[in-house]
PDB file of C-alpha atoms in Angstrom:
ATOM      1  CA  SER N   1     -12.973  -2.153  -5.898  1.00 48.00           C
ATOM      2  CA  GLN N   2     -11.365  -2.201  -2.472  1.00 55.00           C
ATOM      3  CA  GLN N   3     -11.197  -5.624  -0.912  1.00 68.00           C
ATOM      4  CA  GLY N   4     -10.612  -4.559   2.666  1.00 74.00           C
ATOM      5  CA  GLU N   5     -12.481  -2.146   4.880  1.00 85.00           C
ATOM      6  CA  GLU N   6     -11.060  -0.883   8.162  1.00 88.00           C
ATOM      7  CA  ASP N   7     -13.075   0.022  11.205  1.00 89.00           C
ATOM      8  CA  PRO N   8     -13.111   2.502  12.846  1.00 93.00           C
ATOM      9  CA  GLN N   9     -12.149   5.234  10.388  1.00 93.00           C
ATOM     10  CA  ALA N  10     -10.506   7.179  13.194  1.00 95.00           C
ATOM     11  CA  LEU N  11      -9.351   6.400  16.710  1.00 96.00           C
ATOM     12  CA  SER N  12      -8.039   8.667  19.451  1.00 97.00           C
ATOM     13  CA  ILE N  13      -6.406   7.185  22.537  1.00 96.00           C
ATOM     14  CA  GLN N  14      -4.235   8.200  25.470  1.00 97.00           C
ATOM     15  CA  GLU N  15      -0.577   7.282  25.502  1.00 97.00           C
ATOM     16  CA  GLY N  16      -0.153   3.923  27.192  1.00 97.00           C
ATOM     17  CA  GLU N  17      -3.576   2.627  26.156  1.00 97.00           C
ATOM     18  CA  ASN N  18      -4.147  -0.138  23.633  1.00 97.00           C
ATOM     19  CA  ALA N  19      -5.468   0.542  20.154  1.00 97.00           C
ATOM     20  CA  THR N  20      -7.544  -1.970  18.246  1.00 97.00           C
ATOM     21  CA  MET N  21      -8.658  -1.701  14.645  1.00 97.00           C
ATOM     22  CA  ASN N  22     -10.478  -4.167  12.466  1.00 97.00           C
ATOM     23  CA  CYS N  23     -10.451  -5.137   8.823  1.00 96.00           C
ATOM     24  CA  SER N  24     -13.127  -6.986   6.903  1.00 95.00           C
ATOM     25  CA  TYR N  25     -12.719  -8.377   3.409  1.00 94.00           C
ATOM     26  CA  LYS N  26     -14.933  -9.971   0.808  1.00 92.00           C
ATOM     27  CA  THR N  27     -13.260 -12.906  -0.919  1.00 90.00           C
ATOM     28  CA  SER N  28     -10.850 -15.673   0.032  1.00 91.00           C
ATOM     29  CA  ILE N  29      -7.266 -14.594   0.530  1.00 92.00           C
ATOM     30  CA  ASN N  30      -3.736 -15.948   0.441  1.00 91.00           C
ATOM     31  CA  ASN N  31      -2.548 -13.619   3.173  1.00 92.00           C
ATOM     32  CA  LEU N  32      -3.462 -10.353   4.865  1.00 94.00           C
ATOM     33  CA  GLN N  33      -1.004  -7.587   5.636  1.00 95.00           C
ATOM     34  CA  TRP N  34      -0.999  -4.470   7.779  1.00 96.00           C
ATOM     35  CA  TYR N  35       0.823  -1.267   6.900  1.00 97.00           C
ATOM     36  CA  ARG N  36       1.478   2.011   8.685  1.00 97.00           C
ATOM     37  CA  GLN N  37       1.663   5.406   7.028  1.00 96.00           C
ATOM     38  CA  ASN N  38       2.950   8.452   8.834  1.00 95.00           C
ATOM     39  CA  SER N  39       1.706  11.789   7.574  1.00 91.00           C
ATOM     40  CA  GLY N  40       3.224  12.663   4.206  1.00 87.00           C
ATOM     41  CA  ARG N  41       5.254   9.465   3.991  1.00 91.00           C
ATOM     42  CA  GLY N  42       5.102   6.139   2.210  1.00 93.00           C
ATOM     43  CA  LEU N  43       3.597   2.986   3.658  1.00 96.00           C
ATOM     44  CA  VAL N  44       5.658   0.732   5.874  1.00 96.00           C
ATOM     45  CA  HIS N  45       4.966  -2.974   6.115  1.00 95.00           C
ATOM     46  CA  LEU N  46       4.174  -4.064   9.681  1.00 96.00           C
ATOM     47  CA  ILE N  47       3.098  -7.683   9.639  1.00 96.00           C
ATOM     48  CA  LEU N  48       1.833 -10.432   7.331  1.00 94.00           C
ATOM     49  CA  ILE N  49      -0.479 -13.236   8.392  1.00 96.00           C
ATOM     50  CA  ARG N  50      -1.165 -16.212   6.134  1.00 94.00           C
ATOM     51  CA  SER N  51      -4.619 -17.642   5.589  1.00 94.00           C
ATOM     52  CA  ASN N  52      -3.749 -20.753   7.628  1.00 95.00           C
ATOM     53  CA  GLU N  53      -2.591 -18.711  10.634  1.00 96.00           C
ATOM     54  CA  ARG N  54      -4.883 -17.379  13.343  1.00 98.00           C
ATOM     55  CA  GLU N  55      -2.637 -15.079  15.327  1.00 98.00           C
ATOM     56  CA  LYS N  56       0.726 -13.428  14.954  1.00 97.00           C
ATOM     57  CA  HIS N  57       2.838 -11.153  17.122  1.00 97.00           C
ATOM     58  CA  SER N  58       5.549  -8.650  16.350  1.00 95.00           C
ATOM     59  CA  GLY N  59       6.792  -6.519  19.228  1.00 97.00           C
ATOM     60  CA  ARG N  60       3.795  -4.520  20.485  1.00 97.00           C
ATOM     61  CA  LEU N  61       1.657  -5.631  17.565  1.00 98.00           C
ATOM     62  CA  ARG N  62      -0.798  -8.499  17.637  1.00 98.00           C
ATOM     63  CA  VAL N  63      -2.749  -9.531  14.560  1.00 98.00           C
ATOM     64  CA  THR N  64      -5.575 -12.030  14.408  1.00 98.00           C
ATOM     65  CA  LEU N  65      -7.243 -13.523  11.378  1.00 98.00           C
ATOM     66  CA  ASP N  66     -10.627 -15.228  11.210  1.00 97.00           C
ATOM     67  CA  THR N  67     -11.115 -16.564   7.708  1.00 96.00           C
ATOM     68  CA  SER N  68     -14.606 -17.860   8.500  1.00 96.00           C
ATOM     69  CA  LYS N  69     -15.698 -14.290   9.265  1.00 96.00           C
ATOM     70  CA  LYS N  70     -13.368 -12.766   6.681  1.00 96.00           C
ATOM     71  CA  SER N  71     -11.965 -10.387   9.241  1.00 96.00           C
ATOM     72  CA  SER N  72      -8.729  -9.401  10.903  1.00 97.00           C
ATOM     73  CA  SER N  73      -7.772  -7.199  13.815  1.00 98.00           C
ATOM     74  CA  LEU N  74      -4.621  -5.265  14.659  1.00 98.00           C
ATOM     75  CA  LEU N  75      -3.865  -4.536  18.301  1.00 98.00           C
ATOM     76  CA  ILE N  76      -1.184  -2.060  19.306  1.00 98.00           C
ATOM     77  CA  THR N  77      -0.372  -2.389  22.986  1.00 98.00           C
ATOM     78  CA  ALA N  78       0.991   0.353  25.266  1.00 97.00           C
ATOM     79  CA  SER N  79       0.666   2.990  22.561  1.00 97.00           C
ATOM     80  CA  ARG N  80       3.182   5.787  22.147  1.00 97.00           C
ATOM     81  CA  ALA N  81       3.008   9.184  20.473  1.00 96.00           C
ATOM     82  CA  ALA N  82       5.106   7.728  17.656  1.00 96.00           C
ATOM     83  CA  ASP N  83       2.262   5.305  16.870  1.00 97.00           C
ATOM     84  CA  THR N  84       0.201   8.232  15.572  1.00 97.00           C
ATOM     85  CA  ALA N  85      -0.355   7.286  11.930  1.00 97.00           C
ATOM     86  CA  SER N  86      -2.807   5.753   9.503  1.00 96.00           C
ATOM     87  CA  TYR N  87      -3.031   1.980   9.429  1.00 97.00           C
ATOM     88  CA  PHE N  88      -4.079   0.003   6.393  1.00 96.00           C
ATOM     89  CA  CYS N  89      -4.966  -3.606   5.884  1.00 95.00           C
ATOM     90  CA  ALA N  90      -4.225  -5.179   2.526  1.00 94.00           C
ATOM     91  CA  THR N  91      -5.310  -8.521   1.131  1.00 93.00           C
ATOM     92  CA  ASP N  92      -3.411 -10.806  -1.214  1.00 90.00           C
ATOM     93  CA  ARG N  93      -5.709 -13.046  -3.218  1.00 85.00           C
ATOM     94  CA  ASN N  94      -2.787 -14.769  -4.936  1.00 74.00           C
ATOM     95  CA  ASP N  95      -3.338 -12.689  -8.064  1.00 75.00           C
ATOM     96  CA  TYR N  96      -0.051 -10.755  -7.970  1.00 73.00           C
ATOM     97  CA  LYS N  97      -1.472  -7.661  -6.320  1.00 82.00           C
ATOM     98  CA  LEU N  98      -2.597  -6.273  -2.971  1.00 89.00           C
ATOM     99  CA  SER N  99      -5.927  -4.571  -2.385  1.00 91.00           C
ATOM    100  CA  PHE N 100      -5.926  -1.893   0.293  1.00 92.00           C
ATOM    101  CA  GLY N 101      -8.645  -0.571   2.526  1.00 90.00           C
ATOM    102  CA  ALA N 102      -9.248   3.120   3.224  1.00 90.00           C
ATOM    103  CA  GLY N 103      -7.358   2.960   6.531  1.00 93.00           C
ATOM    104  CA  THR N 104      -7.796   3.818  10.190  1.00 95.00           C
ATOM    105  CA  THR N 105      -6.296   7.067  11.448  1.00 95.00           C
ATOM    106  CA  VAL N 106      -4.890   6.640  14.953  1.00 97.00           C
ATOM    107  CA  THR N 107      -4.044   9.613  17.150  1.00 97.00           C
ATOM    108  CA  VAL N 108      -2.160   8.969  20.371  1.00 97.00           C
ATOM    109  CA  ARG N 109      -2.534  11.820  22.878  1.00 96.00           C
ATOM    110  CA  ALA N 110       0.288  12.574  25.279  1.00 90.00           C
TER     111      ALA N 110
ATOM    112  CA  ASN Z   1      20.162   2.217   1.994  1.00 62.00           C
ATOM    113  CA  ALA Z   2      18.269  -0.367  -0.062  1.00 71.00           C
ATOM    114  CA  GLY Z   3      14.789   0.606  -1.025  1.00 94.00           C
ATOM    115  CA  VAL Z   4      12.455   2.169  -3.527  1.00 97.00           C
ATOM    116  CA  THR Z   5      13.228   5.615  -4.899  1.00 97.00           C
ATOM    117  CA  GLN Z   6      10.655   7.772  -6.635  1.00 97.00           C
ATOM    118  CA  THR Z   7      11.352  10.865  -8.680  1.00 97.00           C
ATOM    119  CA  PRO Z   8      10.204  13.569  -8.693  1.00 97.00           C
ATOM    120  CA  LYS Z   9       8.758  14.149  -5.223  1.00 96.00           C
ATOM    121  CA  PHE Z  10       6.514  17.009  -6.272  1.00 97.00           C
ATOM    122  CA  ARG Z  11       5.216  18.238  -9.610  1.00 97.00           C
ATOM    123  CA  VAL Z  12       2.644  20.684 -10.888  1.00 97.00           C
ATOM    124  CA  LEU Z  13       1.334  20.098 -14.392  1.00 97.00           C
ATOM    125  CA  LYS Z  14      -1.027  22.004 -16.599  1.00 98.00           C
ATOM    126  CA  THR Z  15      -3.966  20.153 -18.092  1.00 98.00           C
ATOM    127  CA  GLY Z  16      -2.873  18.363 -21.252  1.00 97.00           C
ATOM    128  CA  GLN Z  17       0.820  18.195 -20.386  1.00 97.00           C
ATOM    129  CA  SER Z  18       2.647  14.915 -20.178  1.00 97.00           C
ATOM    130  CA  MET Z  19       5.138  13.570 -17.688  1.00 97.00           C
ATOM    131  CA  THR Z  20       6.876  10.410 -16.534  1.00 98.00           C
ATOM    132  CA  LEU Z  21       7.271   9.264 -12.961  1.00 98.00           C
ATOM    133  CA  LEU Z  22      10.296   7.097 -12.301  1.00 97.00           C
ATOM    134  CA  CYS Z  23      10.506   4.303  -9.754  1.00 98.00           C
ATOM    135  CA  ALA Z  24      13.775   2.541  -9.057  1.00 98.00           C
ATOM    136  CA  GLN Z  25      14.436  -0.353  -6.661  1.00 97.00           C
ATOM    137  CA  ASP Z  26      17.755  -1.912  -5.750  1.00 96.00           C
ATOM    138  CA  MET Z  27      16.482  -5.075  -4.049  1.00 94.00           C
ATOM    139  CA  ASN Z  28      16.279  -7.242  -7.193  1.00 94.00           C
ATOM    140  CA  HIS Z  29      12.518  -7.543  -6.720  1.00 94.00           C
ATOM    141  CA  GLU Z  30      10.463  -9.172  -9.448  1.00 93.00           C
ATOM    142  CA  TYR Z  31       7.168  -7.426  -8.746  1.00 94.00           C
ATOM    143  CA  MET Z  32       6.579  -3.691  -9.024  1.00 96.00           C
ATOM    144  CA  TYR Z  33       3.431  -1.621  -8.627  1.00 96.00           C
ATOM    145  CA  TRP Z  34       2.041   1.856  -9.086  1.00 98.00           C
ATOM    146  CA  TYR Z  35      -0.722   3.031  -6.746  1.00 97.00           C
ATOM    147  CA  ARG Z  36      -2.502   6.324  -6.355  1.00 97.00           C
ATOM    148  CA  GLN Z  37      -3.777   7.589  -3.020  1.00 96.00           C
ATOM    149  CA  ASP Z  38      -6.661   9.979  -2.751  1.00 94.00           C
ATOM    150  CA  PRO Z  39      -8.236  11.271   0.473  1.00 85.00           C
ATOM    151  CA  GLY Z  40     -10.648   8.777   2.022  1.00 77.00           C
ATOM    152  CA  MET Z  41     -10.089   6.173  -0.704  1.00 78.00           C
ATOM    153  CA  GLY Z  42      -7.014   4.317   0.393  1.00 85.00           C
ATOM    154  CA  LEU Z  43      -4.653   3.088  -2.301  1.00 93.00           C
ATOM    155  CA  ARG Z  44      -5.842   2.058  -5.731  1.00 94.00           C
ATOM    156  CA  LEU Z  45      -3.699   0.015  -8.086  1.00 95.00           C
ATOM    157  CA  ILE Z  46      -2.959   1.648 -11.448  1.00 97.00           C
ATOM    158  CA  HIS Z  47      -0.596  -0.817 -13.156  1.00 97.00           C
ATOM    159  CA  TYR Z  48       1.752  -3.521 -12.064  1.00 96.00           C
ATOM    160  CA  SER Z  49       4.553  -5.730 -13.376  1.00 96.00           C
ATOM    161  CA  VAL Z  50       5.439  -9.305 -12.496  1.00 93.00           C
ATOM    162  CA  GLY Z  51       8.870  -9.160 -14.099  1.00 93.00           C
ATOM    163  CA  GLU Z  52      11.118  -7.357 -16.551  1.00 95.00           C
ATOM    164  CA  GLY Z  53       9.327  -6.646 -19.808  1.00 95.00           C
ATOM    165  CA  THR Z  54       5.842  -7.326 -18.386  1.00 95.00           C
ATOM    166  CA  THR Z  55       3.050  -4.952 -17.446  1.00 97.00           C
ATOM    167  CA  ALA Z  56      -0.597  -5.397 -16.514  1.00 96.00           C
ATOM    168  CA  LYS Z  57      -3.577  -3.189 -15.755  1.00 96.00           C
ATOM    169  CA  GLY Z  58      -4.776  -2.648 -12.242  1.00 94.00           C
ATOM    170  CA  GLU Z  59      -7.950  -1.155 -10.880  1.00 92.00           C
ATOM    171  CA  VAL Z  60      -7.680   2.363 -12.352  1.00 95.00           C
ATOM    172  CA  PRO Z  61      -5.415   2.209 -15.475  1.00 97.00           C
ATOM    173  CA  ASP Z  62      -7.160   4.737 -17.728  1.00 97.00           C
ATOM    174  CA  GLY Z  63      -5.016   7.733 -18.615  1.00 97.00           C
ATOM    175  CA  TYR Z  64      -1.756   6.045 -17.596  1.00 98.00           C
ATOM    176  CA  ASN Z  65       0.856   3.931 -19.328  1.00 97.00           C
ATOM    177  CA  VAL Z  66       3.800   2.023 -17.879  1.00 98.00           C
ATOM    178  CA  SER Z  67       7.004   0.366 -18.970  1.00 98.00           C
ATOM    179  CA  ARG Z  68       9.414  -2.079 -17.313  1.00 97.00           C
ATOM    180  CA  LEU Z  69      12.368  -2.244 -19.678  1.00 95.00           C
ATOM    181  CA  LYS Z  70      14.821  -2.947 -16.852  1.00 96.00           C
ATOM    182  CA  LYS Z  71      14.099  -5.073 -13.809  1.00 96.00           C
ATOM    183  CA  GLN Z  72      14.990  -2.289 -11.392  1.00 97.00           C
ATOM    184  CA  ASN Z  73      12.897   0.452 -13.009  1.00 98.00           C
ATOM    185  CA  PHE Z  74       9.170   0.931 -13.432  1.00 98.00           C
ATOM    186  CA  LEU Z  75       7.990   4.059 -15.241  1.00 98.00           C
ATOM    187  CA  LEU Z  76       4.534   5.586 -15.035  1.00 98.00           C
ATOM    188  CA  GLY Z  77       3.512   7.948 -17.814  1.00 98.00           C
ATOM    189  CA  LEU Z  78       0.706  10.439 -18.091  1.00 97.00           C
ATOM    190  CA  GLU Z  79       0.220  11.311 -21.752  1.00 93.00           C
ATOM    191  CA  SER Z  80      -2.311  14.130 -21.313  1.00 97.00           C
ATOM    192  CA  ALA Z  81      -2.766  15.106 -17.695  1.00 97.00           C
ATOM    193  CA  ALA Z  82      -6.222  15.854 -16.320  1.00 97.00           C
ATOM    194  CA  PRO Z  83      -7.238  17.474 -13.003  1.00 97.00           C
ATOM    195  CA  SER Z  84      -8.697  14.096 -11.953  1.00 97.00           C
ATOM    196  CA  GLN Z  85      -5.140  12.767 -11.902  1.00 98.00           C
ATOM    197  CA  THR Z  86      -4.209  15.081  -9.062  1.00 97.00           C
ATOM    198  CA  SER Z  87      -3.099  12.620  -6.421  1.00 97.00           C
ATOM    199  CA  VAL Z  88      -0.210  11.149  -4.513  1.00 97.00           C
ATOM    200  CA  TYR Z  89       1.449   8.348  -6.444  1.00 98.00           C
ATOM    201  CA  PHE Z  90       3.267   5.519  -4.740  1.00 98.00           C
ATOM    202  CA  CYS Z  91       5.516   2.919  -6.240  1.00 98.00           C
ATOM    203  CA  ALA Z  92       6.092  -0.381  -4.465  1.00 96.00           C
ATOM    204  CA  SER Z  93       8.085  -3.536  -5.048  1.00 95.00           C
ATOM    205  CA  SER Z  94       8.007  -7.074  -3.721  1.00 92.00           C
ATOM    206  CA  GLY Z  95      10.322 -10.057  -3.977  1.00 87.00           C
ATOM    207  CA  ASP Z  96       8.300 -12.836  -2.417  1.00 72.00           C
ATOM    208  CA  ARG Z  97       4.629 -12.028  -2.060  1.00 62.00           C
ATOM    209  CA  THR Z  98       3.803 -14.979   0.129  1.00 63.00           C
ATOM    210  CA  ASP Z  99       6.163 -14.230   2.987  1.00 70.00           C
ATOM    211  CA  TYR Z 100       7.061 -10.594   2.805  1.00 77.00           C
ATOM    212  CA  GLY Z 101       5.215  -7.390   2.264  1.00 89.00           C
ATOM    213  CA  TYR Z 102       5.766  -4.601  -0.164  1.00 93.00           C
ATOM    214  CA  THR Z 103       8.438  -1.937   0.070  1.00 94.00           C
ATOM    215  CA  PHE Z 104       7.022   1.468  -0.766  1.00 96.00           C
ATOM    216  CA  GLY Z 105       8.643   4.606  -2.080  1.00 97.00           C
ATOM    217  CA  SER Z 106       8.054   7.959  -0.400  1.00 96.00           C
ATOM    218  CA  GLY Z 107       5.574   9.117  -3.018  1.00 97.00           C
ATOM    219  CA  THR Z 108       5.138  11.746  -5.714  1.00 97.00           C
ATOM    220  CA  ARG Z 109       2.635  14.510  -5.063  1.00 97.00           C
ATOM    221  CA  LEU Z 110       1.176  15.554  -8.418  1.00 97.00           C
ATOM    222  CA  THR Z 111      -1.127  18.510  -8.949  1.00 97.00           C
ATOM    223  CA  VAL Z 112      -2.792  19.069 -12.305  1.00 98.00           C
ATOM    224  CA  VAL Z 113      -4.178  22.569 -12.799  1.00 97.00           C
TER     225      VAL Z 113
END
């Protein structure tokens, strides 16, 4: 069964706006990761946040993790057309494998 | 460029046929994975390997077999293809799961008719 669930399923924003998506999971984790998938391509790793971290930044990306609520959020600031993609959260429960959610599809309008 | 290479990229099979999907990585990663991606369902783990000569079942292993005879290669086999196996298959590898994410291949789009 899928460990993570993203919300919303789809998001449409204007170029320059911020995009926020959330991920909820069910059991304790070792770390949580976010991936991007452009249409017809493989997944690309964006950022990893460990269970003892609360916030992490990478360029225009900001990830938060609240282990008490079993949730994470990914914020993309000043979005660009190139940010149009599907975004997936994935949880590592220290059992050698990642569990992925169904993803959030982000469309950035010019 | 270093990475994960999947072959073939596309394939159409008839029900009952067999095939092998090849995944090769040149990053000396210990861990390798096969996922399938279906619309609206995200990625589901089929089989994985934690090192050369090892394999283990994932979430949806039925109808698939795997082998990891060499560290750099991870093969996924379909012995008797079924229409339910129509999907996009992704291979991934990882060297250090605690600090780095997975590196994914570009996928194999398989259609079983």
